[in-house]
GROMACS .gro file of C-alpha atoms in nm:
model
  358
    1MET     CA    1   1.173   3.579   0.130
    2PRO     CA    2   1.035   3.622   0.483
    3ASP     CA    3   0.909   3.324   0.676
    4ASP     CA    4   0.530   3.366   0.690
    5SER     CA    5   0.513   3.159   1.006
    6VAL     CA    6   0.699   3.424   1.203
    7THR     CA    7   0.656   3.750   1.008
    8PRO     CA    8   0.387   3.961   1.178
    9VAL     CA    9   0.088   4.093   0.987
   10THR     CA   10   0.123   4.473   0.969
   11LEU     CA   11  -0.196   4.678   1.002
   12ILE     CA   12  -0.219   5.055   0.949
   13VAL     CA   13  -0.513   5.192   1.147
   14GLY     CA   14  -0.661   5.527   1.248
   15ALA     CA   15  -0.972   5.739   1.222
   16PRO     CA   16  -1.075   5.830   0.866
   17ARG     CA   17  -0.897   6.139   0.727
   18SER     CA   18  -0.607   6.099   0.972
   19GLY     CA   19  -0.336   6.053   0.710
   20THR     CA   20  -0.343   5.675   0.678
   21PHE     CA   21  -0.344   5.690   0.296
   22LEU     CA   22  -0.043   5.924   0.301
   23LEU     CA   23   0.149   5.697   0.536
   24SER     CA   24   0.063   5.380   0.344
   25ALA     CA   25   0.171   5.544   0.015
   26LEU     CA   26   0.504   5.649   0.171
   27ILE     CA   27   0.558   5.299   0.310
   28ASP     CA   28   0.485   5.154  -0.033
   29ASP     CA   29   0.730   5.402  -0.191
   30HIS     CA   30   1.021   5.389   0.054
   31LEU     CA   31   1.012   5.056   0.241
   32PRO     CA   32   1.017   4.699   0.108
   33LEU     CA   33   0.646   4.656   0.187
   34ALA     CA   34   0.360   4.649  -0.063
   35VAL     CA   35   0.041   4.823   0.054
   36PRO     CA   36  -0.263   4.762  -0.168
   37PHE     CA   37  -0.575   4.976  -0.180
   38GLU     CA   38  -0.763   4.923   0.145
   39THR     CA   39  -0.934   4.584   0.164
   40HIS     CA   40  -1.160   4.604   0.472
   41PHE     CA   41  -1.223   4.230   0.471
   42ILE     CA   42  -0.981   4.107   0.740
   43PRO     CA   43  -1.175   4.200   1.058
   44LEU     CA   44  -1.517   4.169   0.891
   45PHE     CA   45  -1.471   3.807   0.778
   46ALA     CA   46  -1.304   3.723   1.109
   47ARG     CA   47  -1.644   3.774   1.273
   48SER     CA   48  -1.816   3.528   1.038
   49LEU     CA   49  -1.566   3.243   1.015
   50ARG     CA   50  -1.811   2.988   1.158
   51LEU     CA   51  -2.020   3.028   0.845
   52CYS     CA   52  -1.726   2.913   0.633
   53GLY     CA   53  -1.712   2.568   0.782
   54ASP     CA   54  -1.395   2.390   0.886
   55LEU     CA   55  -1.107   2.564   0.707
   56ARG     CA   56  -0.907   2.243   0.727
   57ARG     CA   57  -1.133   2.130   0.442
   58GLU     CA   58  -1.057   2.245   0.091
   59GLY     CA   59  -1.423   2.319   0.014
   60SER     CA   60  -1.447   2.559   0.309
   61ARG     CA   61  -1.133   2.744   0.201
   62ARG     CA   62  -1.269   2.776  -0.152
   63ARG     CA   63  -1.595   2.913  -0.014
   64LEU     CA   64  -1.409   3.169   0.194
   65LEU     CA   65  -1.203   3.287  -0.103
   66ARG     CA   66  -1.509   3.307  -0.331
   67CYS     CA   67  -1.677   3.533  -0.079
   68ILE     CA   68  -1.364   3.744  -0.022
   69TRP     CA   69  -1.333   3.803  -0.399
   70ALA     CA   70  -1.701   3.902  -0.414
   71PHE     CA   71  -1.660   4.138  -0.119
   72LEU     CA   72  -1.354   4.300  -0.276
   73GLU     CA   73  -1.533   4.344  -0.609
   74ILE     CA   74  -1.828   4.516  -0.441
   75TRP     CA   75  -1.618   4.736  -0.212
   76THR     CA   76  -1.363   4.834  -0.478
   77SER     CA   77  -1.630   4.913  -0.736
   78GLN     CA   78  -1.812   5.145  -0.495
   79ALA     CA   79  -1.495   5.308  -0.363
   80GLY     CA   80  -1.372   5.374  -0.716
   81ARG     CA   81  -1.704   5.520  -0.825
   82GLU     CA   82  -1.730   5.751  -0.526
   83ARG     CA   83  -1.372   5.872  -0.574
   84LYS     CA   84  -1.432   5.915  -0.952
   85LEU     CA   85  -1.146   5.678  -1.034
   86GLN     CA   86  -1.138   5.485  -1.360
   87THR     CA   87  -0.995   5.170  -1.202
   88LEU     CA   88  -0.832   5.055  -0.882
   89HIS     CA   89  -0.799   4.694  -0.993
   90PRO     CA   90  -0.417   4.679  -1.038
   91PHE     CA   91  -0.372   4.806  -0.682
   92THR     CA   92  -0.615   4.564  -0.516
   93LEU     CA   93  -0.594   4.201  -0.414
   94LEU     CA   94  -0.822   4.123  -0.708
   95ALA     CA   95  -0.511   4.151  -0.924
   96ILE     CA   96  -0.382   3.819  -0.785
   97ARG     CA   97  -0.710   3.630  -0.817
   98HIS     CA   98  -0.549   3.397  -1.073
   99ARG     CA   99  -0.347   3.245  -0.787
  100GLU     CA  100  -0.655   3.115  -0.606
  101ALA     CA  101  -0.564   2.749  -0.647
  102GLU     CA  102  -0.230   2.781  -0.472
  103LEU     CA  103  -0.386   2.999  -0.200
  104VAL     CA  104  -0.637   2.723  -0.128
  105GLU     CA  105  -0.367   2.457  -0.116
  106GLY     CA  106  -0.115   2.657   0.084
  107THR     CA  107  -0.290   2.678   0.422
  108ASP     CA  108  -0.567   2.549   0.646
  109SER     CA  109  -0.644   2.864   0.849
  110TYR     CA  110  -0.782   3.215   0.811
  111ASP     CA  111  -0.450   3.359   0.924
  112GLY     CA  112  -0.279   3.162   0.647
  113ILE     CA  113  -0.526   3.274   0.381
  114VAL     CA  114  -0.479   3.639   0.479
  115ARG     CA  115  -0.101   3.603   0.466
  116GLY     CA  116  -0.118   3.417   0.136
  117LEU     CA  117  -0.334   3.682  -0.029
  118PHE     CA  118  -0.115   3.974   0.072
  119GLN     CA  119   0.211   3.789   0.012
  120ALA     CA  120   0.100   3.710  -0.343
  121TYR     CA  121   0.022   4.079  -0.395
  122ALA     CA  122   0.361   4.179  -0.255
  123GLU     CA  123   0.541   3.937  -0.486
  124ALA     CA  124   0.348   4.071  -0.785
  125HIS     CA  125   0.481   4.417  -0.697
  126GLY     CA  126   0.838   4.305  -0.639
  127LYS     CA  127   0.825   4.334  -0.259
  128SER     CA  128   0.912   4.088   0.015
  129ARG     CA  129   0.670   4.217   0.279
  130TRP     CA  130   0.329   4.380   0.294
  131ALA     CA  131   0.092   4.582   0.509
  132ASP     CA  132  -0.283   4.639   0.509
  133LYS     CA  133  -0.435   4.984   0.544
  134SER     CA  134  -0.808   4.964   0.611
  135VAL     CA  135  -0.994   5.243   0.788
  136PHE     CA  136  -1.350   5.205   0.911
  137TYR     CA  137  -1.634   5.439   1.007
  138ALA     CA  138  -1.618   5.287   1.356
  139PRO     CA  139  -1.304   5.106   1.479
  140PRO     CA  140  -1.300   4.726   1.457
  141SER     CA  141  -1.196   4.522   1.758
  142LEU     CA  142  -0.824   4.451   1.745
  143GLU     CA  143  -0.868   4.202   2.029
  144ARG     CA  144  -1.112   3.994   1.823
  145LEU     CA  145  -0.889   4.020   1.518
  146GLN     CA  146  -0.586   3.904   1.713
  147ARG     CA  147  -0.766   3.583   1.807
  148VAL     CA  148  -0.759   3.472   1.443
  149ILE     CA  149  -0.436   3.651   1.341
  150PRO     CA  150  -0.217   3.601   1.649
  151ARG     CA  151   0.100   3.768   1.519
  152MET     CA  152   0.043   4.125   1.410
  153LYS     CA  153   0.192   4.471   1.439
  154VAL     CA  154  -0.021   4.785   1.446
  155VAL     CA  155   0.077   5.129   1.318
  156HIS     CA  156  -0.172   5.381   1.454
  157VAL     CA  157  -0.192   5.717   1.278
  158ILE     CA  158  -0.325   6.000   1.496
  159ARG     CA  159  -0.420   6.348   1.373
  160ASP     CA  160  -0.569   6.641   1.563
  161GLY     CA  161  -0.935   6.545   1.585
  162ARG     CA  162  -1.053   6.893   1.492
  163ASP     CA  163  -0.865   6.876   1.161
  164VAL     CA  164  -1.008   6.526   1.114
  165CYS     CA  165  -1.353   6.669   1.175
  166LEU     CA  166  -1.314   6.938   0.908
  167SER     CA  167  -1.200   6.687   0.649
  168TRP     CA  168  -1.417   6.388   0.738
  169ARG     CA  169  -1.746   6.577   0.743
  170ARG     CA  170  -1.682   6.706   0.389
  171SER     CA  171  -1.629   6.355   0.252
  172TRP     CA  172  -1.892   6.123   0.106
  173PHE     CA  173  -1.851   5.886   0.401
  174GLY     CA  174  -1.846   6.147   0.678
  175PRO     CA  175  -2.060   6.180   0.994
  176SER     CA  176  -2.339   6.436   0.983
  177THR     CA  177  -2.260   6.628   1.304
  178VAL     CA  178  -1.955   6.768   1.485
  179ALA     CA  179  -2.049   6.587   1.804
  180GLU     CA  180  -2.075   6.250   1.628
  181THR     CA  181  -1.740   6.307   1.455
  182ALA     CA  182  -1.580   6.388   1.791
  183ARG     CA  183  -1.730   6.078   1.949
  184LEU     CA  184  -1.606   5.854   1.666
  185TRP     CA  185  -1.257   6.010   1.667
  186ARG     CA  186  -1.236   5.962   2.044
  187ARG     CA  187  -1.347   5.600   2.002
  188HIS     CA  188  -1.092   5.526   1.729
  189VAL     CA  189  -0.805   5.676   1.927
  190GLY     CA  190  -0.913   5.528   2.258
  191ARG     CA  191  -0.965   5.172   2.135
  192ASN     CA  192  -0.642   5.158   1.939
  193ARG     CA  193  -0.442   5.306   2.225
  194GLU     CA  194  -0.596   5.064   2.472
  195TRP     CA  195  -0.481   4.773   2.254
  196GLY     CA  196  -0.139   4.936   2.223
  197ARG     CA  197  -0.097   4.966   2.599
  198ALA     CA  198  -0.165   4.593   2.626
  199HIS     CA  199   0.080   4.511   2.343
  200PRO     CA  200   0.361   4.769   2.367
  201GLY     CA  201   0.615   4.577   2.161
  202VAL     CA  202   0.395   4.550   1.852
  203TYR     CA  203   0.223   4.890   1.855
  204LEU     CA  204   0.351   5.220   1.718
  205GLU     CA  205   0.185   5.563   1.714
  206VAL     CA  206   0.259   5.802   1.429
  207ARG     CA  207   0.134   6.158   1.458
  208PHE     CA  208   0.021   6.306   1.129
  209GLU     CA  209   0.182   6.636   1.222
  210ASP     CA  210   0.518   6.465   1.284
  211LEU     CA  211   0.492   6.281   0.954
  212LEU     CA  212   0.450   6.611   0.768
  213GLY     CA  213   0.709   6.798   0.972
  214ASP     CA  214   0.989   6.538   0.959
  215PRO     CA  215   0.902   6.256   0.718
  216GLN     CA  216   1.258   6.120   0.713
  217ARG     CA  217   1.260   6.066   1.088
  218THR     CA  218   0.913   5.910   1.081
  219MET     CA  219   1.005   5.666   0.805
  220GLN     CA  220   1.327   5.571   0.984
  221GLN     CA  221   1.124   5.505   1.300
  222LEU     CA  222   0.880   5.292   1.101
  223ALA     CA  223   1.160   5.092   0.940
  224GLY     CA  224   1.299   5.010   1.283
  225PHE     CA  225   0.958   4.912   1.416
  226LEU     CA  226   0.886   4.689   1.116
  227ASP     CA  227   1.240   4.549   1.112
  228VAL     CA  228   1.305   4.640   0.748
  229PRO     CA  229   1.595   4.836   0.592
  230TRP     CA  230   1.575   5.213   0.552
  231ARG     CA  231   1.782   5.362   0.273
  232GLY     CA  232   1.744   5.725   0.383
  233GLY     CA  233   1.726   6.019   0.148
  234GLU     CA  234   1.439   6.247   0.051
  235VAL     CA  235   1.090   6.128   0.135
  236ARG     CA  236   0.834   6.209  -0.133
  237LEU     CA  237   0.522   6.059  -0.288
  238ASP     CA  238   0.594   5.870  -0.608
  239SER     CA  239   0.374   5.560  -0.612
  240ASP     CA  240   0.130   5.449  -0.881
  241LEU     CA  241  -0.141   5.402  -0.617
  242ALA     CA  242  -0.093   5.758  -0.486
  243ARG     CA  243  -0.123   5.896  -0.840
  244ALA     CA  244  -0.436   5.690  -0.901
  245LEU     CA  245  -0.600   5.806  -0.578
  246ALA     CA  246  -0.508   6.168  -0.650
  247ARG     CA  247  -0.723   6.155  -0.965
  248GLY     CA  248  -1.028   6.116  -0.744
  249THR     CA  249  -1.200   6.373  -0.528
  250THR     CA  250  -1.100   6.255  -0.179
  251HIS     CA  251  -0.720   6.229  -0.194
  252GLN     CA  252  -0.613   6.499  -0.439
  253ARG     CA  253  -0.332   6.614  -0.209
  254LEU     CA  254  -0.150   6.286  -0.275
  255ALA     CA  255  -0.043   6.444  -0.605
  256GLU     CA  256   0.125   6.733  -0.422
  257PRO     CA  257   0.455   6.756  -0.229
  258ILE     CA  258   0.437   6.685   0.143
  259ASP     CA  259   0.335   7.014   0.304
  260PRO     CA  260   0.439   7.067   0.669
  261SER     CA  261   0.190   7.355   0.697
  262ASN     CA  262  -0.109   7.126   0.635
  263THR     CA  263  -0.190   7.117   1.006
  264ARG     CA  264  -0.401   7.305   1.262
  265LYS     CA  265  -0.642   7.410   0.988
  266TRP     CA  266  -0.922   7.403   1.241
  267ARG     CA  267  -0.791   7.726   1.396
  268ARG     CA  268  -0.882   7.926   1.086
  269ALA     CA  269  -1.155   7.710   0.931
  270MET     CA  270  -1.363   7.579   1.221
  271ARG     CA  271  -1.630   7.790   1.383
  272ALA     CA  272  -1.564   7.867   1.747
  273ARG     CA  273  -1.882   7.694   1.862
  274ASP     CA  274  -1.792   7.380   1.665
  275ALA     CA  275  -1.443   7.374   1.817
  276ALA     CA  276  -1.595   7.416   2.162
  277LEU     CA  277  -1.840   7.132   2.096
  278PHE     CA  278  -1.566   6.901   1.970
  279GLU     CA  279  -1.355   6.975   2.279
  280ALA     CA  280  -1.655   6.913   2.503
  281VAL     CA  281  -1.690   6.561   2.360
  282ALA     CA  282  -1.325   6.467   2.302
  283GLY     CA  283  -1.121   6.721   2.497
  284GLU     CA  284  -0.958   6.468   2.727
  285THR     CA  285  -0.846   6.259   2.431
  286LEU     CA  286  -0.716   6.568   2.250
  287ARG     CA  287  -0.513   6.662   2.555
  288SER     CA  288  -0.374   6.310   2.601
  289CYS     CA  289  -0.254   6.314   2.238
  290GLY     CA  290  -0.078   6.648   2.285
  291TYR     CA  291  -0.334   6.869   2.111
  292PRO     CA  292  -0.420   7.169   2.330
  293ALA     CA  293  -0.764   7.321   2.342
  294GLY     CA  294  -0.840   7.644   2.156
  295GLY     CA  295  -0.643   7.942   2.281
  296GLU     CA  296  -0.421   7.713   2.490
  297SER     CA  297  -0.694   7.724   2.756
  298PRO     CA  298  -0.806   7.424   2.961
  299THR     CA  299  -1.032   7.188   2.770
  300ARG     CA  300  -1.385   7.322   2.772
  301ARG     CA  301  -1.655   7.150   2.973
  302PRO     CA  302  -1.994   7.097   2.807
  303THR     CA  303  -2.260   7.352   2.888
  304PRO     CA  304  -2.623   7.238   2.932
  305GLY     CA  305  -2.687   7.352   2.575
  306MET     CA  306  -2.394   7.147   2.449
  307ARG     CA  307  -2.518   6.842   2.636
  308LEU     CA  308  -2.849   6.873   2.454
  309VAL     CA  309  -2.673   6.906   2.118
  310ILE     CA  310  -2.455   6.602   2.195
  311ALA     CA  311  -2.758   6.394   2.292
  312TRP     CA  312  -2.943   6.500   1.978
  313SER     CA  313  -2.641   6.408   1.762
  314HIS     CA  314  -2.676   6.046   1.873
  315VAL     CA  315  -3.031   6.045   1.737
  316VAL     CA  316  -2.922   6.211   1.412
  317SER     CA  317  -2.638   5.960   1.371
  318LEU     CA  318  -2.890   5.677   1.339
  319VAL     CA  319  -3.005   5.817   1.005
  320THR     CA  320  -2.682   5.970   0.878
  321PRO     CA  321  -2.617   5.874   0.512
  322ALA     CA  322  -2.277   5.722   0.592
  323LEU     CA  323  -2.394   5.496   0.874
  324TRP     CA  324  -2.636   5.252   0.715
  325PRO     CA  325  -2.413   5.157   0.418
  326ALA     CA  326  -2.125   5.114   0.663
  327ARG     CA  327  -2.336   4.885   0.880
  328PHE     CA  328  -2.443   4.681   0.581
  329LYS     CA  329  -2.082   4.650   0.468
  330ASN     CA  330  -2.002   4.508   0.811
  331MET     CA  331  -2.273   4.244   0.761
  332LEU     CA  332  -2.180   4.169   0.399
  333PRO     CA  333  -1.934   3.883   0.472
  334ALA     CA  334  -2.206   3.692   0.659
  335VAL     CA  335  -2.456   3.764   0.378
  336LEU     CA  336  -2.214   3.637   0.114
  337LEU     CA  337  -2.119   3.324   0.311
  338VAL     CA  338  -2.484   3.232   0.371
  339ALA     CA  339  -2.565   3.295   0.005
  340ASP     CA  340  -2.277   3.071  -0.103
  341ARG     CA  341  -2.396   2.793   0.127
  342MET     CA  342  -2.741   2.824  -0.036
  343GLY     CA  343  -2.585   2.781  -0.379
  344VAL     CA  344  -2.627   3.141  -0.494
  345PRO     CA  345  -2.363   3.231  -0.757
  346MET     CA  346  -2.142   3.509  -0.624
  347SER     CA  347  -2.190   3.701  -0.949
  348LEU     CA  348  -2.549   3.775  -0.842
  349PRO     CA  349  -2.478   3.974  -0.521
  350VAL     CA  350  -2.184   4.140  -0.697
  351ARG     CA  351  -2.412   4.270  -0.974
  352LEU     CA  352  -2.680   4.378  -0.727
  353LEU     CA  353  -2.453   4.557  -0.481
  354THR     CA  354  -2.162   4.708  -0.672
  355ARG     CA  355  -2.343   5.040  -0.703
  356ARG     CA  356  -2.512   5.043  -0.362
  357LEU     CA  357  -2.249   4.976  -0.098
  358SER     CA  358  -1.997   5.220   0.046
   0.00000   0.00000   0.00000
């Protein structure tokens, strides 16, 4: 059993549709780490900890856990409905809710509660370690998160932004324009890389294309980074969570063998003007990640017409269907904590919001 006081928290991050679900499923299959369905609560509650009260008090820790359970019920219910899944419960932290009493008694900090929740999930799945994969519409601040979870390792999955654009915009939580998708992808990559440059020993980049092309080498590299054993052999998807997610509409490829050719789809599926627009917004980031511009030419500079389209995309993004639910989800921890302080039973916001939040 690892010593929780020294074992780093492992976070899997990246822009949506970058391959984070694939990587987390492979880690869950082939390494001694349990990776539950994405939780989203860690950075969001970190911003609202003052509303909990002093976590050295048992009542404050109970309040925090009540609100975390409520948040997970709301998020998991919506995510399951949107992905047309019957249930995600066995693969979420809600499955270890019966251990609340020992979680309350076992720590006096947010860091300790996070570790306790995930460690209990890992033990329930016969694992000694764990990781959290949570991907957001806009990237959370790793600097802020590190202030409340000092010891953490970050695995950053990067995929060609133009392939991300094709996939993300088709999803139920995708941006409405190419320019907005490019801006968000650039922001995800830039912020995570900036944190990585400041913390080189606890940051690892994994390219989606490398993961597909040589999964054995990627998993061996991950095992070394995470300081866990790697048994070698064929790398394939064979987890219960992957099979459950594949029954939905967003991650159907998790039911298929790893396909090395599932890259550079933008070259045949993206319109030339969309590729040019994406490169105008995020070309420098594409180039820094090793993704050349279309036709191996220098990254395109925005024309006056493109600049107008890019400016207009910022206006459109304010009313995009994915943005307002995402913003409300970001505020939900504070809403739940205030409601709990006012004596509102957590069952009430859960009933009201399970079918409205994404």
